[in-house]
Coordinates of C-alpha atoms in Angstrom, one line a residue:
Chain A
M1 CA -4.4 26.8 -20.2
K2 CA -4.8 30.4 -18.9
S3 CA -5.1 29.0 -15.2
I4 CA -2.1 27.3 -15.1
L5 CA -0.5 29.8 -13.9
P6 CA -2.9 30.7 -10.9
V7 CA -3.5 26.9 -9.9
L8 CA 0.3 26.6 -9.8
T9 CA 0.3 29.4 -7.3
V10 CA -2.5 28.0 -5.4
I11 CA -0.7 24.5 -4.6
G12 CA 2.5 26.3 -4.2
A13 CA 0.8 28.3 -1.2
I14 CA -0.4 24.7 0.2
L15 CA 2.9 23.4 0.3
L16 CA 4.6 26.6 1.8
F17 CA 2.0 26.6 4.7
W18 CA 2.3 22.5 4.8
I19 CA 6.5 23.3 5.1
V20 CA 5.8 25.8 7.7
C21 CA 4.1 23.7 9.8
V22 CA 6.5 20.9 9.6
P23 CA 8.8 22.6 12.6
M24 CA 6.1 23.4 14.9
M25 CA 4.4 19.8 14.8
N26 CA 7.7 18.0 15.1
M27 CA 9.5 20.0 17.5
H28 CA 8.4 18.4 21.1
L29 CA 9.3 14.9 19.8
V30 CA 12.3 16.2 17.6
A31 CA 13.3 18.3 20.9
D32 CA 12.8 14.9 23.2
Q33 CA 15.2 13.0 20.4
A34 CA 17.7 15.5 20.3
Q35 CA 18.7 15.5 23.9
R36 CA 18.9 11.8 24.3
D37 CA 21.7 12.2 21.4
E38 CA 23.2 15.1 23.9
L39 CA 22.4 18.5 21.5
V40 CA 21.6 21.4 23.3
V41 CA 18.0 22.1 23.6
T42 CA 16.3 25.0 25.6
P43 CA 14.5 24.0 27.8
D44 CA 16.9 21.0 29.3
T45 CA 13.5 19.1 30.3
P46 CA 10.9 17.2 28.5
A47 CA 8.4 18.7 31.4
A48 CA 9.5 22.3 30.8
R49 CA 8.9 21.9 27.2
Q50 CA 5.6 20.9 27.3
D51 CA 4.5 24.4 28.6
Y52 CA 5.4 26.1 25.0
S53 CA 3.5 25.8 22.4
G54 CA 5.2 24.4 19.3
A55 CA 5.9 27.8 17.6
G56 CA 7.7 28.7 21.4
L57 CA 9.7 26.2 21.0
V58 CA 10.7 26.5 17.2
L59 CA 11.9 30.2 17.9
R60 CA 14.3 28.7 21.1
N61 CA 15.9 25.9 18.9
T62 CA 16.4 27.1 15.2
H63 CA 19.1 25.3 15.2
L64 CA 17.1 21.7 15.6
I65 CA 14.8 23.0 12.4
P66 CA 16.6 20.9 9.9
L67 CA 16.3 17.7 11.9
T68 CA 12.3 18.7 12.0
Y69 CA 12.0 18.0 8.5
T70 CA 13.8 14.7 8.6
F71 CA 12.7 13.1 11.5
V72 CA 11.7 9.4 11.2
R73 CA 8.0 9.1 13.2
P74 CA 6.6 12.7 12.4
R75 CA 3.7 13.9 13.3
L76 CA 3.4 15.5 10.3
P77 CA 6.1 14.8 7.3
S78 CA 7.3 16.7 5.5
P79 CA 6.6 16.6 1.6
H80 CA 9.7 15.4 0.4
Q81 CA 8.9 12.3 2.7
V82 CA 5.6 11.6 1.5
A83 CA 7.4 12.0 -1.9
G84 CA 9.9 9.4 -1.4
E85 CA 7.9 6.9 0.7
M86 CA 5.2 7.0 -2.7
Y87 CA 8.5 6.7 -4.9
D88 CA 9.9 4.0 -3.0
T89 CA 6.5 2.3 -2.7
I90 CA 5.0 2.9 -6.1
I91 CA 8.1 2.5 -8.4
D92 CA 11.4 0.9 -6.6
K93 CA 9.0 -1.9 -4.9
K94 CA 7.7 -5.0 -7.4
I95 CA 4.2 -4.8 -8.1
T96 CA 3.5 -8.1 -6.7
S97 CA 5.6 -7.3 -3.1
K98 CA 2.9 -6.7 0.0
R99 CA 4.6 -3.5 0.7
S100 CA 3.6 -2.1 -3.2
L101 CA 1.1 0.6 -3.1
V102 CA 0.2 -0.2 -6.7
Y103 CA -0.7 -3.7 -5.3
H104 CA -3.0 -2.3 -2.9
G105 CA -3.8 0.1 -5.2
W106 CA -5.2 -2.3 -7.6
V107 CA -7.3 -4.1 -4.0
T108 CA -8.9 -0.9 -3.6
L109 CA -9.2 -0.2 -7.2
A110 CA -11.1 -3.3 -8.3
P111 CA -14.3 -3.1 -6.1
T112 CA -14.2 0.2 -6.5
L113 CA -14.9 0.1 -10.3
L114 CA -17.3 -3.0 -10.3
G115 CA -19.2 -1.1 -7.6
F116 CA -19.3 1.9 -9.7
L117 CA -20.8 -0.5 -12.9
I118 CA -22.8 -1.7 -10.8
G119 CA -24.5 1.5 -8.8
T120 CA -24.6 3.5 -12.5
G121 CA -26.6 0.6 -13.9
L122 CA -29.2 0.5 -11.3
G123 CA -29.2 4.3 -11.3
I124 CA -29.9 5.0 -14.6
L125 CA -32.8 2.0 -14.4
L126 CA -34.2 3.3 -11.7
A127 CA -33.7 7.1 -13.1
V128 CA -35.8 5.6 -16.4
G129 CA -38.4 4.0 -14.4
I130 CA -38.8 7.3 -12.4
V131 CA -38.9 9.6 -15.3
Y132 CA -41.8 6.6 -17.3
S133 CA -43.8 6.3 -14.2
R134 CA -45.2 8.7 -12.1
V135 CA -46.1 6.2 -9.4
M136 CA -42.1 5.7 -9.2
D137 CA -41.3 9.4 -9.4
K138 CA -44.0 9.8 -6.4
S139 CA -43.4 7.2 -3.9
V140 CA -39.6 6.2 -4.8
M141 CA -38.0 9.7 -5.5
P142 CA -38.5 11.3 -1.7
W143 CA -37.1 8.0 -0.3
A144 CA -34.0 8.2 -2.7
I145 CA -33.4 11.7 -1.2
V146 CA -33.9 10.7 2.5
S147 CA -31.3 7.4 2.0
Q148 CA -28.4 9.9 1.7
T149 CA -29.0 11.2 4.6
I150 CA -28.2 7.9 6.1
P151 CA -24.9 8.0 6.7
I152 CA -23.7 4.7 4.9
L153 CA -20.1 5.3 5.2
A154 CA -20.3 4.5 8.7
L155 CA -22.2 1.1 8.1
A156 CA -19.6 0.0 5.6
P157 CA -17.8 -2.2 7.9
M158 CA -21.1 -3.5 9.4
I159 CA -22.1 -4.2 6.0
I160 CA -19.1 -6.0 5.3
V161 CA -18.6 -8.1 8.4
V162 CA -22.3 -9.4 8.1
L163 CA -22.0 -10.6 4.7
G164 CA -18.9 -12.3 5.9
S165 CA -21.0 -13.9 8.3
M166 CA -22.8 -15.2 5.5
G167 CA -20.1 -16.0 3.6
I168 CA -19.5 -13.5 1.2
Q169 CA -16.2 -12.1 1.3
G170 CA -13.2 -10.4 -0.7
L171 CA -14.5 -8.0 -3.9
F172 CA -18.2 -7.8 -3.6
P173 CA -18.8 -6.5 -0.2
K174 CA -17.0 -3.3 -0.8
S175 CA -18.2 -3.4 -4.1
I176 CA -21.7 -3.1 -2.7
I177 CA -20.7 -0.1 -0.3
A178 CA -19.0 1.2 -3.7
A179 CA -22.3 0.7 -5.6
Y180 CA -24.7 2.6 -3.5
L181 CA -22.4 5.5 -2.9
S182 CA -22.4 5.7 -6.7
F183 CA -25.9 4.9 -7.3
F184 CA -27.7 8.5 -5.9
P185 CA -25.7 11.3 -7.8
V186 CA -26.4 9.2 -11.1
V187 CA -29.9 8.5 -9.9
V188 CA -30.6 12.6 -9.6
G189 CA -28.6 13.4 -12.3
M190 CA -30.0 11.0 -15.3
V191 CA -33.8 12.2 -14.0
K192 CA -32.8 15.5 -15.1
G193 CA -31.3 14.8 -18.3
L194 CA -33.8 12.2 -19.1
R195 CA -36.6 15.1 -18.3
S196 CA -34.6 18.3 -20.2
P197 CA -35.6 17.9 -23.3
D198 CA -37.9 20.6 -23.9
G199 CA -42.1 20.6 -24.8
M200 CA -41.0 22.3 -28.4
Q201 CA -38.5 18.7 -29.1
L202 CA -41.0 16.8 -27.3
D203 CA -43.8 18.1 -29.9
L204 CA -41.3 18.1 -32.8
L205 CA -41.0 14.2 -32.1
R206 CA -45.0 13.7 -31.6
T207 CA -45.3 15.7 -35.0
Y208 CA -43.0 12.8 -36.4
N209 CA -45.5 9.8 -35.1
A210 CA -42.1 8.7 -32.8
S211 CA -43.1 6.4 -30.6
K212 CA -42.7 6.5 -26.8
S213 CA -39.0 4.1 -27.1
Q214 CA -37.9 6.0 -30.6
G215 CA -38.5 9.0 -28.4
F216 CA -36.5 7.6 -25.4
W217 CA -33.8 6.4 -27.8
A218 CA -33.7 9.5 -30.3
L219 CA -34.0 12.2 -28.3
R220 CA -33.9 11.8 -24.1
L221 CA -31.0 9.4 -23.6
P222 CA -28.8 11.2 -25.9
A223 CA -29.8 14.8 -24.4
S224 CA -29.2 13.5 -21.0
A225 CA -25.3 12.6 -21.9
P226 CA -23.9 15.6 -20.1
Y227 CA -26.0 15.2 -17.3
L228 CA -24.8 11.3 -17.1
F229 CA -21.2 12.4 -17.2
A230 CA -21.2 15.4 -14.5
S231 CA -23.1 12.4 -12.4
L232 CA -20.3 9.8 -13.6
K233 CA -17.5 12.1 -12.2
I234 CA -19.2 12.8 -8.7
G235 CA -20.1 8.9 -8.3
I236 CA -16.5 7.2 -9.3
S237 CA -14.9 9.5 -6.7
A238 CA -17.8 8.7 -3.8
S239 CA -17.4 5.0 -4.9
L240 CA -13.4 4.9 -4.1
V241 CA -14.5 7.0 -0.9
G242 CA -16.7 3.9 -0.2
T243 CA -14.1 1.3 -0.5
I244 CA -11.6 2.8 1.3
V245 CA -13.5 3.6 4.4
A246 CA -15.2 -0.1 4.1
E247 CA -11.3 -0.9 4.6
L248 CA -11.0 1.0 7.4
P249 CA -11.4 -0.5 10.7
T250 CA -12.7 -4.3 9.3
G251 CA -9.4 -5.5 9.5
A252 CA -8.6 -5.5 5.9
K253 CA -4.9 -7.0 4.7
A254 CA -4.5 -5.0 2.1
G255 CA -5.5 -1.8 0.1
F256 CA -5.0 2.3 0.6
G257 CA -7.8 2.1 3.9
A258 CA -5.7 -1.2 5.3
R259 CA -2.4 0.5 5.0
M260 CA -3.7 4.0 6.8
L261 CA -4.6 2.0 9.5
V262 CA -1.5 0.0 9.9
G263 CA 1.1 2.9 9.2
D264 CA -1.4 4.5 12.6
Q265 CA -1.6 1.5 15.0
Y266 CA 2.6 0.6 13.8
G267 CA 3.6 4.5 14.3
Q268 CA 4.8 4.4 11.0
P269 CA 3.3 7.7 9.8
L270 CA 4.9 8.0 6.5
V271 CA 3.1 4.7 5.4
S272 CA -0.2 6.5 6.1
W273 CA 1.0 9.6 4.5
A274 CA 1.7 7.8 1.0
A275 CA -1.4 6.0 1.2
L276 CA -3.4 8.9 1.6
F277 CA -1.7 10.5 -1.3
A278 CA -2.2 7.9 -3.3
A279 CA -5.9 7.3 -2.8
A280 CA -6.0 11.0 -3.6
L281 CA -3.8 10.4 -6.7
T282 CA -6.1 7.4 -7.9
A283 CA -9.2 9.7 -7.3
A284 CA -7.7 12.3 -9.5
A285 CA -7.0 10.2 -12.0
L286 CA -10.3 8.4 -12.0
V287 CA -12.0 11.9 -13.0
G288 CA -9.5 13.2 -14.8
L289 CA -10.3 10.0 -16.8
F290 CA -14.0 10.2 -17.1
S291 CA -13.4 14.2 -18.1
L292 CA -11.6 13.0 -20.8
I293 CA -14.4 10.5 -22.2
E294 CA -16.6 13.0 -21.5
R295 CA -14.9 15.8 -23.6
I296 CA -14.3 13.2 -26.6
T297 CA -18.1 12.0 -26.3
L298 CA -19.7 15.3 -26.1
K299 CA -17.7 16.7 -29.0
R300 CA -18.8 13.6 -31.4
M301 CA -22.1 14.0 -30.2
G302 CA -21.9 17.7 -30.7
M303 CA -22.9 18.7 -27.8
A304 CA -19.1 20.0 -27.0
A305 CA -19.1 22.7 -23.8
T306 CA -17.6 26.0 -25.8
Chain B
M1 CA -48.3 -17.8 5.2
I2 CA -46.9 -14.5 6.7
V3 CA -44.9 -14.3 3.3
L4 CA -48.1 -14.6 1.4
Y5 CA -49.6 -11.3 3.6
A6 CA -46.2 -9.6 2.8
I7 CA -47.1 -9.9 -0.3
L8 CA -50.2 -8.8 -0.7
I9 CA -49.8 -5.8 1.5
W10 CA -47.0 -4.6 -0.9
A11 CA -49.2 -5.3 -3.6
A12 CA -51.9 -3.6 -2.4
G13 CA -49.3 -0.5 -1.5
W14 CA -48.3 0.2 -4.9
W15 CA -52.0 -0.4 -6.0
L16 CA -53.1 2.1 -4.2
N17 CA -50.1 4.5 -4.7
V18 CA -51.1 4.1 -8.8
K19 CA -54.6 4.8 -7.8
L20 CA -53.7 8.5 -6.0
A21 CA -50.5 8.8 -8.6
N22 CA -52.5 8.9 -11.3
G23 CA -56.1 10.0 -10.0
P24 CA -57.4 13.6 -10.3
Q25 CA -56.0 14.5 -6.9
S26 CA -52.5 13.8 -7.6
E27 CA -51.3 17.6 -7.4
N28 CA -52.6 18.1 -3.7
P29 CA -50.5 18.6 -1.5
I30 CA -51.8 16.3 0.9
V31 CA -51.7 13.5 -1.7
K32 CA -47.9 14.6 -2.6
V33 CA -46.7 13.6 1.1
L34 CA -49.2 10.6 1.5
I35 CA -47.6 8.7 -1.2
P36 CA -44.2 8.3 -0.8
A37 CA -45.5 8.1 3.4
I38 CA -47.5 4.9 1.7
F39 CA -44.7 3.4 0.0
G40 CA -42.4 3.8 3.5
I41 CA -44.9 2.4 5.7
T42 CA -45.5 -0.5 3.5
V43 CA -42.0 -1.1 2.7
V44 CA -41.6 -1.6 7.2
I45 CA -44.5 -3.7 7.2
V46 CA -43.0 -6.3 4.6
W47 CA -39.7 -5.9 6.2
E48 CA -41.4 -6.9 9.7
L49 CA -43.4 -9.8 7.9
L50 CA -40.7 -10.9 6.1
V51 CA -38.0 -11.2 9.3
R52 CA -40.6 -13.1 11.1
G53 CA -42.0 -15.2 8.0
F54 CA -38.5 -16.2 7.0
D55 CA -37.6 -16.0 10.7
V56 CA -34.0 -14.2 10.0
N57 CA -31.3 -14.0 12.2
P58 CA -31.9 -10.8 14.5
V59 CA -27.7 -10.5 14.0
I60 CA -28.3 -10.0 10.2
L61 CA -31.5 -8.3 10.2
P62 CA -33.6 -6.9 13.1
A63 CA -37.4 -6.4 12.8
P64 CA -38.7 -2.7 12.6
S65 CA -40.6 -3.7 15.8
S66 CA -37.6 -4.3 18.1
I67 CA -36.1 -1.1 16.4
G68 CA -38.2 0.5 17.4
A69 CA -38.7 -0.4 21.2
R70 CA -34.8 -0.1 21.7
L71 CA -35.4 3.7 20.4
M72 CA -37.8 3.6 23.5
V73 CA -35.8 2.1 25.9
E74 CA -32.2 3.5 25.2
G75 CA -33.8 7.1 24.5
P76 CA -31.1 8.6 27.2
R77 CA -28.3 7.1 26.2
L78 CA -28.6 7.5 22.1
W79 CA -29.5 11.2 23.3
A80 CA -26.2 11.4 25.0
D81 CA -24.7 9.9 21.7
F82 CA -26.9 12.4 19.9
Q83 CA -25.0 15.0 21.5
Q84 CA -21.7 14.0 21.8
T85 CA -21.7 13.1 17.6
I86 CA -24.2 15.7 16.4
I87 CA -23.6 18.8 18.4
K88 CA -20.6 18.5 19.2
G89 CA -18.8 16.9 16.3
A90 CA -20.6 17.8 13.1
M91 CA -22.1 20.9 13.9
T92 CA -18.7 22.5 15.3
G93 CA -17.3 21.3 12.2
Y94 CA -19.5 22.5 10.2
I95 CA -19.5 26.2 11.8
I96 CA -15.6 26.1 11.9
G97 CA -15.2 24.5 8.1
G98 CA -18.3 26.9 6.4
L99 CA -16.9 30.0 8.0
A100 CA -13.3 29.4 7.0
A101 CA -14.6 28.6 3.6
F102 CA -16.6 31.7 3.3
G103 CA -13.6 34.2 4.5
V104 CA -11.1 32.5 2.5
A105 CA -13.8 32.7 -0.8
I106 CA -14.1 36.2 0.2
L107 CA -10.7 37.1 0.1
A108 CA -9.8 35.0 -3.0
D109 CA -12.7 36.8 -4.7
R110 CA -10.7 39.8 -4.3
S111 CA -8.3 38.8 -7.1
D112 CA -9.3 37.4 -10.4
F113 CA -5.9 35.7 -10.6
L114 CA -6.6 33.6 -7.2
T115 CA -10.0 33.0 -8.2
R116 CA -9.3 30.9 -11.0
G117 CA -6.4 29.4 -9.3
I118 CA -8.7 27.5 -6.5
L119 CA -11.7 26.6 -8.4
P120 CA -10.0 24.1 -10.0
V121 CA -8.1 23.2 -7.2
G122 CA -10.6 23.3 -4.6
G123 CA -13.1 21.4 -6.9
F124 CA -10.5 18.6 -7.1
M125 CA -10.0 18.3 -3.0
A126 CA -13.8 18.4 -2.7
A127 CA -13.5 15.1 -4.8
L128 CA -10.3 13.5 -2.6
P129 CA -11.2 10.9 0.4
I130 CA -10.6 13.4 3.1
V131 CA -12.5 11.0 5.5
G132 CA -8.5 9.1 5.4
T133 CA -7.5 12.2 7.5
A134 CA -9.4 10.7 10.1
P135 CA -7.0 8.6 11.9
I136 CA -4.0 11.3 11.6
F137 CA -6.7 13.8 13.4
V138 CA -7.7 11.7 15.9
K139 CA -3.5 11.7 16.9
W140 CA -3.5 15.0 16.7
L141 CA -5.7 16.9 18.6
G142 CA -7.0 13.4 20.9
S143 CA -9.8 10.8 20.9
D144 CA -12.7 13.6 22.3
W145 CA -15.1 15.7 19.7
E146 CA -12.1 18.2 18.6
S147 CA -10.8 15.6 16.5
K148 CA -14.4 15.2 14.9
A149 CA -14.9 18.9 14.3
A150 CA -11.5 18.9 12.6
V151 CA -12.2 16.0 10.1
V152 CA -15.3 17.5 9.4
A153 CA -14.7 21.2 8.9
V154 CA -11.8 19.9 6.4
M155 CA -14.5 17.9 4.4
V156 CA -17.0 20.5 4.5
F157 CA -14.2 23.0 3.6
F158 CA -13.8 22.9 -0.2
P159 CA -17.3 22.0 -1.5
I160 CA -18.6 25.3 0.3
L161 CA -15.7 27.0 -0.9
V162 CA -15.8 26.1 -4.4
N163 CA -19.9 27.0 -4.6
T164 CA -19.1 30.6 -2.8
V165 CA -16.1 31.7 -4.9
A166 CA -18.2 30.3 -8.4
G167 CA -21.1 32.2 -7.0
L168 CA -19.9 35.7 -6.4
K169 CA -18.8 35.4 -9.8
D170 CA -22.2 35.1 -10.6
T171 CA -23.4 38.3 -11.9
S172 CA -23.6 40.2 -15.0
A173 CA -21.1 43.2 -16.3
M174 CA -24.1 44.8 -16.9
Q175 CA -25.5 44.4 -13.1
R176 CA -21.7 45.4 -12.0
D177 CA -21.5 48.4 -14.1
L178 CA -24.8 50.0 -12.7
M179 CA -23.6 49.3 -9.0
R180 CA -20.4 51.0 -10.8
T181 CA -23.0 54.2 -11.8
Y182 CA -24.0 54.2 -8.6
G183 CA -20.6 55.1 -7.3
A184 CA -20.7 51.6 -5.2
G185 CA -17.1 50.6 -4.1
Y186 CA -16.0 47.0 -3.5
W187 CA -17.8 46.7 -0.2
P188 CA -21.0 47.8 -1.2
T189 CA -21.3 45.9 -4.3
L190 CA -19.9 42.9 -2.5
F191 CA -23.0 42.8 0.2
K192 CA -26.1 44.4 -2.0
L193 CA -25.2 42.8 -4.9
R194 CA -23.1 39.6 -5.1
L195 CA -23.5 38.3 -2.3
P196 CA -27.1 38.1 -2.5
A197 CA -26.4 37.1 -6.1
A198 CA -24.5 34.1 -4.7
M199 CA -26.6 33.0 -2.1
P200 CA -27.8 29.9 -4.6
F201 CA -24.7 28.7 -4.9
I202 CA -24.0 29.2 -1.2
F203 CA -26.8 27.1 -0.5
N204 CA -26.1 24.3 -2.5
G205 CA -22.6 23.8 -1.0
L206 CA -24.2 24.3 2.8
K207 CA -26.5 21.3 1.4
I208 CA -23.9 19.7 0.4
A209 CA -22.0 19.7 3.6
T210 CA -25.0 18.7 5.8
T211 CA -24.5 15.2 4.9
L212 CA -20.5 15.3 4.3
A213 CA -20.6 16.8 8.3
L214 CA -22.6 14.1 9.8
I215 CA -20.9 11.0 7.7
G216 CA -17.3 12.6 8.8
A217 CA -18.4 12.8 12.6
I218 CA -19.3 8.8 12.4
V219 CA -16.5 8.0 10.7
A220 CA -13.7 9.9 12.7
E221 CA -15.4 8.3 15.8
F222 CA -14.0 4.7 14.5
F223 CA -10.3 6.0 15.0
G224 CA -10.8 6.7 18.8
S225 CA -13.1 8.3 20.9
P226 CA -14.5 8.3 24.7
T227 CA -17.3 6.3 25.4
V228 CA -20.3 7.6 23.9
G229 CA -20.8 9.1 20.5
M230 CA -22.6 7.2 17.5
G231 CA -19.6 6.4 15.6
F232 CA -18.6 4.4 18.9
R233 CA -22.1 3.0 19.7
I234 CA -22.6 1.5 16.4
S235 CA -19.1 -0.4 16.7
T236 CA -19.6 -1.7 20.1
S237 CA -23.1 -2.6 19.9
F238 CA -22.1 -4.3 16.7
G239 CA -19.4 -6.2 18.3
Q240 CA -22.1 -7.3 20.6
L241 CA -24.0 -8.3 18.0
A242 CA -27.1 -5.8 19.1
L243 CA -28.0 -5.2 15.4
D244 CA -31.0 -3.2 16.9
M245 CA -29.0 -0.5 18.7
V246 CA -26.6 -0.4 15.5
W247 CA -30.1 0.5 13.7
A248 CA -31.8 2.4 16.4
E249 CA -28.4 4.5 15.8
I250 CA -28.6 4.8 12.3
V251 CA -32.4 5.9 12.7
I252 CA -31.5 8.5 14.5
A253 CA -28.4 9.5 12.3
A254 CA -31.2 9.4 9.0
L255 CA -33.6 11.7 11.0
A256 CA -31.1 13.9 12.1
G257 CA -29.7 14.4 8.6
S258 CA -33.0 14.8 7.5
A259 CA -33.8 17.7 9.4
F260 CA -30.7 19.3 8.9
Y261 CA -30.9 19.0 5.4
G262 CA -34.3 20.4 5.6
A263 CA -33.6 23.3 7.9
M264 CA -30.8 24.4 5.2
T265 CA -33.5 24.2 2.6
L266 CA -36.1 26.1 4.5
I267 CA -33.7 28.9 5.3
E268 CA -32.4 28.6 1.7
K269 CA -36.4 29.0 0.4
R270 CA -36.7 32.5 2.6
V271 CA -33.2 33.7 1.8
T272 CA -33.3 33.1 -2.3
F273 CA -37.0 33.8 -2.7
W274 CA -36.4 35.4 -5.8
H275 CA -34.3 33.1 -7.6
P276 CA -36.1 31.1 -10.5
S277 CA -35.9 27.7 -8.8
Q278 CA -37.8 28.6 -5.4
R279 CA -40.7 30.2 -7.7

């Protein structure tokens, strides 16, 4: 609770920086428009204005500053424009509308969640295998780490097209990329978590004459919970990034990624920015949700963080 | 028939690894490298055999041998792409983003208030889909490597920032008191005690950022690039259905990524030799 004020201050500083940047980024465009509207602009030809930086032009045309905040096709939209666009497309539009961000959000969210489930499931299985089999540990683990240096995001669009040509379309191809990205953090976290019980605890189980499976269910699995949750939080945001990038250059018609691209190609920056922020909000909500589940679960397991 | 060979080779490789991993020599450093190597080679051979055995269309999955051939033939072009994307785009962005994060972290560190504000906000920003800003930066800075460097810089900024800020807090009150009894001011304490103590954290951030840098640079090229660069090559080769070229770029990217990560780990070992995790 004590950190609310500092956090608000930092967010305020970022907003202030943004607001200060708006006139400088947009002034060239606004000055061109103002000239067409027969307002006074110094210097008065577009070519002469090219010699000035954004800041220099702002200082010479202070009377145009208010216009930079309401310009329709800005290079950098002002915060209230983005907020307005988001309000318009999230709350005002019907969910079924093609312009509703709720609709596009669901198109992105569904493959994210499916992929996350697949990735987490496989990740936990592989982690169990690695912990219990020396061969897996020694042969697979190094490659799991190397696999992370493959920029899978760069391949996401190709994977979608290849699967599309094989007749697999829609939700599933995007889920594969989401699954791949959430897979690794879960493997690493779970391996660490399953190995976290120390020698003393393992010895105690041995004195109880516990079997291997009892040792797994009663000690290793519960002990891995905090590690698992830390991984889940990383994995879910990675999944979302994967889905969005998978949508970006593949000609997807719906989803956050498609919206970002549409806004870019049809000269509607506000659409892109609203989609970007909506994606960020979704990611934040997902991570927040997992933090909440984490807190409740760990508390009930008697492992609440202090 | 070939499929049968594939299964046999898989079984043989696995059997060899089981022997090696459970044998008396399993802690030998050579064996430790040998086991994953055998696994990797087995996968590649099985891949080659399966592609031939099932007569897989090279548009879907090319054989490792044709990827290797591409790597040999297209050397100069791959080198040009590597320079454009990794050296100019990713490295420049990595250095700019890292230095900026470092500077902000030291500024923020002077006030406990700012530290408490920056940690949650930075951690939050690090989880967001920042790659999505790529089209915006390409529009602002043009399609050459500058826009890629900008995307990379923003992407690596937050993980490095959060880790550095957290690291700078990682000294005990006793250690700081000792510095005070020596009469050390803020800067000597920073350079002699807190920065060295923060190094494990800083390297953690730097290592996370290595893969982010590559991804950012390649993905940003999908939104506009000169006619050179790994992202450009991947998307155009894909358009021409030259999947072996796409895979050749992937191999280069994976090698570059591993080398970058490995280099960071090596530097970390030299710098934080005192840390328990390195002993």
